[in-house]
Coordinates of C-alpha atoms in Angstrom, one line a residue:
M1 CA -96.3 120.9 71.2
S2 CA -98.8 122.5 69.4
E3 CA -97.3 126.4 70.4
L4 CA -94.1 124.9 69.8
A5 CA -94.6 123.6 66.3
A6 CA -96.4 127.1 65.5
G7 CA -94.2 129.5 64.5
D8 CA -90.4 131.0 64.7
P9 CA -88.5 131.7 67.8
A10 CA -88.6 135.5 68.7
G11 CA -85.3 136.7 67.3
A12 CA -84.0 134.0 65.2
T13 CA -82.4 134.2 61.5
T14 CA -83.4 132.8 58.5
R15 CA -81.3 131.1 55.9
Y16 CA -82.5 129.1 52.5
L17 CA -80.4 125.9 51.8
L18 CA -80.7 124.5 48.0
V19 CA -80.5 120.7 48.5
R20 CA -79.7 119.9 45.4
D21 CA -82.9 121.4 43.2
Q22 CA -84.9 121.2 46.5
P23 CA -85.0 124.3 49.1
L24 CA -84.9 123.9 52.8
R25 CA -85.5 127.2 54.9
I26 CA -83.5 127.0 58.1
V27 CA -84.6 129.1 61.2
T28 CA -82.5 129.5 64.4
A29 CA -81.7 131.9 66.6
S30 CA -78.7 130.1 68.1
A31 CA -75.3 131.4 66.7
E32 CA -73.7 128.4 67.6
A33 CA -75.7 126.0 65.7
D34 CA -76.0 128.4 62.8
G35 CA -72.4 128.3 62.3
L36 CA -71.4 125.0 62.2
V37 CA -74.2 124.8 59.2
S38 CA -72.2 126.9 57.4
E39 CA -68.5 125.3 58.8
T40 CA -69.7 121.8 57.5
F41 CA -71.3 122.4 54.3
W42 CA -68.1 124.4 52.9
P43 CA -67.0 124.9 50.5
P44 CA -70.6 124.8 49.0
G45 CA -71.8 121.7 47.1
M46 CA -70.8 119.2 50.2
L47 CA -73.6 116.5 49.7
G48 CA -75.4 119.1 46.5
V49 CA -76.2 121.8 49.3
T50 CA -75.8 125.2 48.8
E51 CA -76.8 129.1 50.1
T52 CA -79.9 129.8 48.0
S53 CA -82.4 133.3 48.0
H54 CA -85.3 133.2 49.6
A55 CA -87.2 130.6 48.2
S56 CA -91.3 130.9 48.1
E57 CA -93.1 127.6 49.7
P58 CA -90.0 126.0 50.7
E59 CA -91.3 122.1 50.6
L60 CA -90.1 122.1 54.0
T61 CA -88.7 124.0 56.8
V62 CA -86.5 123.5 60.0
V63 CA -86.6 125.3 63.0
D64 CA -84.3 124.9 66.1
L65 CA -85.3 125.5 69.2
T66 CA -83.3 126.0 72.8
R67 CA -84.9 124.8 75.6
D68 CA -84.0 123.7 79.3
P69 CA -84.0 120.1 80.1
A70 CA -87.1 120.4 82.5
E71 CA -89.1 121.4 79.3
I72 CA -88.3 119.3 76.9
R73 CA -88.7 116.1 79.7
E74 CA -92.1 117.6 79.7
L75 CA -92.6 118.0 76.0
L76 CA -91.9 114.2 75.8
D77 CA -94.6 113.2 78.7
E78 CA -97.2 115.2 76.8
A79 CA -96.5 113.0 73.8
A80 CA -96.7 109.9 76.0
A81 CA -99.8 110.4 77.0
T82 CA -101.5 111.7 74.1
A83 CA -100.5 109.8 71.6
V84 CA -99.7 106.0 70.6
R85 CA -95.9 105.2 71.2
G86 CA -93.7 103.6 68.8
E87 CA -90.4 103.2 67.9
Y88 CA -87.7 104.6 64.9
E89 CA -84.2 103.5 64.1
L90 CA -82.1 106.9 64.2
T91 CA -79.8 105.6 63.1
R92 CA -78.9 101.8 62.0
H93 CA -79.8 99.3 64.7
Y94 CA -80.4 102.2 67.3
R95 CA -84.0 102.5 68.1
L96 CA -85.7 105.2 70.2
P97 CA -89.1 106.2 71.8
R98 CA -91.7 108.1 68.8
Y99 CA -95.2 109.3 69.6
D100 CA -97.9 109.6 66.7
G101 CA -100.7 111.6 67.1
D102 CA -103.5 113.2 65.0
T103 CA -101.9 115.7 63.0
C104 CA -97.9 115.8 64.7
T105 CA -94.8 113.2 65.5
V106 CA -93.3 113.4 68.4
F107 CA -89.6 111.9 68.5
T108 CA -86.7 111.4 71.2
L109 CA -83.6 112.5 70.0
Q110 CA -80.7 111.0 72.1
D111 CA -76.9 110.8 70.8
V112 CA -76.0 106.4 71.2
N113 CA -72.7 108.5 73.5
S114 CA -75.2 111.3 75.6
E115 CA -77.5 110.9 78.5
E116 CA -78.8 114.4 76.8
V117 CA -82.3 114.1 75.4
A118 CA -83.8 116.5 72.7
A119 CA -87.0 116.2 71.1
L120 CA -88.3 116.5 67.9
I121 CA -91.8 117.7 66.6
R122 CA -92.5 116.4 62.8
T123 CA -95.6 118.0 61.1
E124 CA -96.5 118.4 57.7
R125 CA -94.1 120.5 55.5
R126 CA -92.0 121.3 58.8
I127 CA -89.5 119.7 61.3
T128 CA -89.1 121.5 64.8
L129 CA -86.1 120.7 67.0
V130 CA -86.5 121.4 70.7
R131 CA -83.0 120.7 72.5
T132 CA -81.0 122.0 75.1
R133 CA -78.6 125.2 74.9
S134 CA -75.1 122.9 75.1
V135 CA -72.7 122.0 72.1
L136 CA -73.9 119.1 71.7
G137 CA -77.8 120.6 71.3
D138 CA -75.9 123.1 68.8
R139 CA -74.8 119.9 66.9
W140 CA -78.5 118.5 65.8
L141 CA -79.1 121.0 63.3
T142 CA -76.4 120.0 61.2
R143 CA -76.7 116.4 61.6
I144 CA -80.9 117.0 60.6
I145 CA -79.5 119.2 57.9
R146 CA -77.6 116.2 56.5
D147 CA -80.0 113.5 57.1
V148 CA -82.6 115.5 54.8
A149 CA -80.0 115.8 51.9
T150 CA -78.9 112.5 52.3
R151 CA -81.9 110.9 52.4
I152 CA -82.9 113.4 48.9
A153 CA -79.5 112.3 47.4
K154 CA -80.2 108.6 47.6
A155 CA -84.1 108.8 47.0
E156 CA -82.9 110.2 43.6
G157 CA -79.9 107.6 42.5
S158 CA -76.8 108.0 44.5
L159 CA -74.2 104.9 44.6
V160 CA -73.1 105.5 48.6
L161 CA -69.3 104.0 48.9
H162 CA -67.8 103.4 51.9
S163 CA -64.7 105.9 50.9
S164 CA -62.4 108.8 51.7
A165 CA -61.6 110.8 48.5
F166 CA -59.0 112.8 47.3
V167 CA -58.5 115.4 43.8
Q168 CA -55.5 115.5 41.4
D169 CA -55.9 117.3 38.0
D170 CA -59.3 118.2 38.8
G171 CA -61.0 114.2 39.0
A172 CA -62.0 112.4 41.9
Y173 CA -59.9 108.9 43.2
L174 CA -62.1 107.4 45.4
V175 CA -60.2 105.3 48.6
I176 CA -62.1 102.4 49.5
G177 CA -61.8 100.3 52.2
D178 CA -63.0 98.4 55.4
S179 CA -62.4 100.4 58.7
G180 CA -59.0 100.8 59.5
A181 CA -57.5 100.4 56.0
G182 CA -56.3 103.3 55.9
K183 CA -58.6 105.9 54.0
S184 CA -58.4 108.9 55.4
T185 CA -54.6 108.9 55.7
T186 CA -54.2 107.8 52.6
A187 CA -56.7 110.3 51.2
I188 CA -55.6 112.9 53.5
A189 CA -52.0 112.6 53.1
L190 CA -52.1 112.7 49.0
A191 CA -53.9 115.3 49.3
R192 CA -51.1 117.4 51.2
L193 CA -48.1 116.0 48.7
L194 CA -49.1 115.6 45.5
P195 CA -49.1 119.1 43.4
S196 CA -52.4 119.5 41.8
A197 CA -54.6 117.9 44.5
G198 CA -57.1 118.4 47.0
W199 CA -59.0 116.7 49.6
M200 CA -62.5 115.4 48.9
G201 CA -64.0 114.0 52.1
N202 CA -64.6 111.2 54.7
D203 CA -66.3 108.4 55.5
R204 CA -68.9 108.5 52.0
M205 CA -68.4 109.5 48.6
H206 CA -72.0 109.8 46.9
L207 CA -71.3 108.8 42.9
E208 CA -74.0 109.7 40.1
E209 CA -73.9 108.1 36.6
Q210 CA -73.4 110.3 34.2
A211 CA -74.7 108.7 30.6
R212 CA -75.2 109.5 26.9
G213 CA -77.9 108.0 25.7
D214 CA -78.1 104.4 26.8
Q215 CA -73.8 104.5 27.1
T216 CA -72.4 105.4 31.2
Q217 CA -69.7 108.4 30.3
G218 CA -68.4 108.5 33.9
Y219 CA -69.4 108.9 37.5
Q220 CA -69.9 112.3 39.0
V221 CA -68.5 112.0 42.8
T222 CA -69.9 114.2 45.6
A223 CA -68.2 114.4 48.9
C224 CA -70.5 113.9 52.3
P225 CA -69.7 116.3 55.1
L226 CA -68.4 113.9 58.2
P227 CA -65.9 115.0 59.7
L228 CA -62.1 113.7 58.9
A229 CA -61.4 111.4 61.3
V230 CA -57.8 110.8 62.0
N231 CA -55.7 109.2 64.8
K232 CA -52.0 110.2 66.5
G233 CA -50.5 107.8 64.0
S234 CA -52.5 109.1 60.9
L235 CA -49.9 112.4 61.7
D236 CA -47.1 111.0 62.8
V237 CA -47.3 108.8 58.7
M238 CA -48.0 112.2 57.1
G239 CA -45.5 114.1 58.8
V240 CA -47.8 116.6 61.0
T241 CA -46.2 117.6 64.4
D242 CA -47.5 120.8 65.0
F243 CA -51.3 119.6 65.9
G244 CA -50.3 120.6 69.7
S245 CA -51.6 124.5 68.7
W246 CA -54.6 123.6 66.9
S247 CA -57.9 124.7 68.3
V248 CA -60.4 123.1 66.6
R249 CA -64.3 123.2 67.2
A250 CA -64.9 118.9 68.7
G251 CA -61.3 119.4 70.8
F252 CA -58.8 116.6 71.7
P253 CA -59.7 113.5 72.6
P254 CA -58.6 113.7 76.5
P255 CA -55.2 111.6 77.6
E256 CA -56.7 108.8 79.3
S257 CA -58.1 108.2 75.3
D258 CA -56.6 105.6 72.5
W259 CA -55.5 108.2 70.2
D260 CA -51.9 108.6 69.8
R261 CA -52.3 104.6 69.2
F262 CA -52.7 103.6 65.2
H263 CA -55.6 102.3 65.4
G264 CA -57.1 103.9 68.2
E265 CA -60.7 103.8 68.7
D266 CA -60.6 107.4 69.8
K267 CA -60.1 110.2 66.9
L268 CA -59.2 113.8 66.2
K269 CA -62.4 115.6 64.0
L270 CA -61.6 118.1 61.6
S271 CA -64.2 119.8 60.0
S272 CA -63.7 120.8 55.9
Q273 CA -62.9 123.9 56.7
E274 CA -60.4 123.0 59.5
V275 CA -58.6 120.2 57.0
S276 CA -57.8 123.1 55.3
R277 CA -56.7 125.9 57.8
Y278 CA -54.3 123.0 59.9
L279 CA -53.6 120.8 57.0
G280 CA -52.9 123.3 54.9
V281 CA -55.2 121.7 51.4
R282 CA -57.7 122.8 49.3
V283 CA -61.0 121.2 49.3
V284 CA -63.6 120.6 46.7
P285 CA -67.1 119.1 47.0
N286 CA -67.5 117.4 43.6
A287 CA -66.1 116.1 41.0
T288 CA -65.8 113.6 38.4
L289 CA -64.4 110.1 38.7
A290 CA -60.9 109.5 37.7
G291 CA -60.2 106.1 39.7
V292 CA -59.7 104.4 43.3
I293 CA -57.6 103.1 45.2
L294 CA -57.5 100.5 47.5
P295 CA -55.2 101.1 50.5
R296 CA -53.5 99.1 53.5
V297 CA -52.2 100.9 56.1
D298 CA -49.8 99.2 58.2
L299 CA -46.7 99.9 60.4
T300 CA -45.3 96.6 60.6
A301 CA -46.2 96.1 56.3
G302 CA -43.8 97.2 53.5
Y303 CA -43.9 99.7 50.9
S304 CA -46.2 98.0 47.5
L305 CA -47.9 99.9 44.6
E306 CA -49.7 97.9 42.1
P307 CA -52.8 97.3 39.8
A308 CA -55.7 95.9 41.6
T309 CA -57.1 92.7 39.9
P310 CA -60.8 93.0 39.1
G311 CA -61.5 90.1 41.5
Y312 CA -60.4 92.0 44.3
T313 CA -62.2 94.9 43.0
A314 CA -65.3 93.8 43.3
E315 CA -65.0 92.0 47.0
V316 CA -63.3 95.6 48.5
I317 CA -66.1 97.6 46.5
K318 CA -69.3 95.6 46.6
R319 CA -68.2 95.0 50.6
N320 CA -67.8 99.0 50.9
C321 CA -71.3 99.5 49.0
F322 CA -73.9 101.5 51.5
S323 CA -76.5 101.8 48.7
L324 CA -76.6 97.8 49.7
D325 CA -76.3 97.9 53.3
D326 CA -75.6 101.5 54.6
N327 CA -74.1 100.8 58.5
L328 CA -75.6 104.6 59.4
Y329 CA -79.2 105.7 57.8
G330 CA -81.6 103.0 58.3
E331 CA -85.4 104.0 57.3
D332 CA -86.2 107.3 56.6
W333 CA -87.7 108.5 60.0
L334 CA -88.0 111.8 59.1
N335 CA -90.3 110.9 55.8
V336 CA -88.2 113.7 54.0
P337 CA -90.3 114.9 50.8
T338 CA -88.2 114.4 47.4
R339 CA -89.8 115.3 43.9
R340 CA -88.4 112.6 42.1
R341 CA -86.8 108.9 42.8
A342 CA -84.5 106.5 41.0
A343 CA -82.8 103.3 41.9
P344 CA -78.6 103.7 41.8
P345 CA -76.1 102.8 39.1
P346 CA -75.8 98.9 39.4
I347 CA -72.9 97.9 40.8
D348 CA -71.5 95.6 38.1
A349 CA -72.4 98.5 35.7
F350 CA -70.1 100.7 38.4
L351 CA -67.1 98.1 38.3
D352 CA -67.4 97.4 34.5
H353 CA -66.8 101.5 34.2
L354 CA -63.6 101.1 36.6
T355 CA -62.1 98.6 33.8
K356 CA -61.7 101.9 32.0
L357 CA -59.8 103.9 34.9
P358 CA -56.9 103.5 37.1
V359 CA -57.2 101.0 40.1
L360 CA -54.5 100.4 42.7
R361 CA -53.8 98.5 45.8
C362 CA -51.1 99.4 47.8
S363 CA -49.5 99.6 51.1
V364 CA -47.9 101.8 53.4
G365 CA -46.6 102.0 56.3
S366 CA -44.6 105.2 57.4
A367 CA -44.1 109.0 56.1
A368 CA -41.3 108.0 53.5
D369 CA -43.8 105.2 52.4
V370 CA -46.0 107.9 51.7
A371 CA -43.9 109.9 49.8
K372 CA -43.2 106.5 47.9
L373 CA -47.0 106.4 47.5
A374 CA -47.3 109.9 45.6
D375 CA -44.9 109.5 43.1
G376 CA -45.8 106.0 42.2
F377 CA -49.2 106.9 41.7
L378 CA -49.0 110.0 39.5
D379 CA -46.0 107.4 37.3
A380 CA -49.3 104.8 37.6
V381 CA -51.9 107.0 36.5
R382 CA -49.6 108.7 33.9
T383 CA -49.2 105.4 32.3

């Protein structure tokens, strides 16, 4: 453990990321893992992460090491024999072993859908990732950086909503709803159809209050770089037919999966770069909040678009506020250093601000309905 956590691997490249205003040093000898970091935090500003030049004495360094599975198991066995065993919450309600020693803590890493095991050594100012040479192993570095950036954003007072988003005329429109409501389909479809549009992201958005004195002037929306997850039903509704020729990093769901169903659990996952490349939309990492859409995508439903009532808006948004109950991130097991702490904006204050913006409730069930929604949306926001 001491040797692994002591220095940088031979032949490694070093890069510096700025997470908001906090420098983060990244060290890896894996071109695949390094490339995935670049692809994930693209364009610059996703989750407040940008590339920066050399930063002296960063508060945290993340080192990515590859080892054989037997060596990783030996490391975990050593930790189990020499440290105090406990548990930690990798993601919400998913707990794994941890080993607390005098100078370091060793965490067992294992994706919930895989038998492959990795380890993470946490020492002062340093995170050392020890994982196998594999496609899943390459993803751990990006996952750790995203976790660090999320912890910093939440500590500094982000209001986190279960939401997709698109931009029109440089304003961000949140698409908020329960799982299966059609957030991703609605957001990416409008990003493709509207004349001055772009796509922001999928699943969660971070909002920061913009204030002048005691008055709220608005909210800045920042995208979290989670993949766009769509099934074939969503592509059908958007009129996309050429997906068979795409060469996507994550690959297509297997033939026996249910990804061809409109509400299938297995989905095609696209990075923001792949969204731009294959769906032909620009990607925008942040923008000022301009409005909200509360969607329902249902193949059996008719088309509708109307202003949402304040009561319905409050019900949907409170149910999908991750600042109140985050379905992904539990405890801060990485003990991420933060320079300042602030509470998120009160949800009631956010709802009050929405009364000044267009908040629309829609239902679509076909490609023709999506086209109607694009026209109806433009009419509604102009009004």
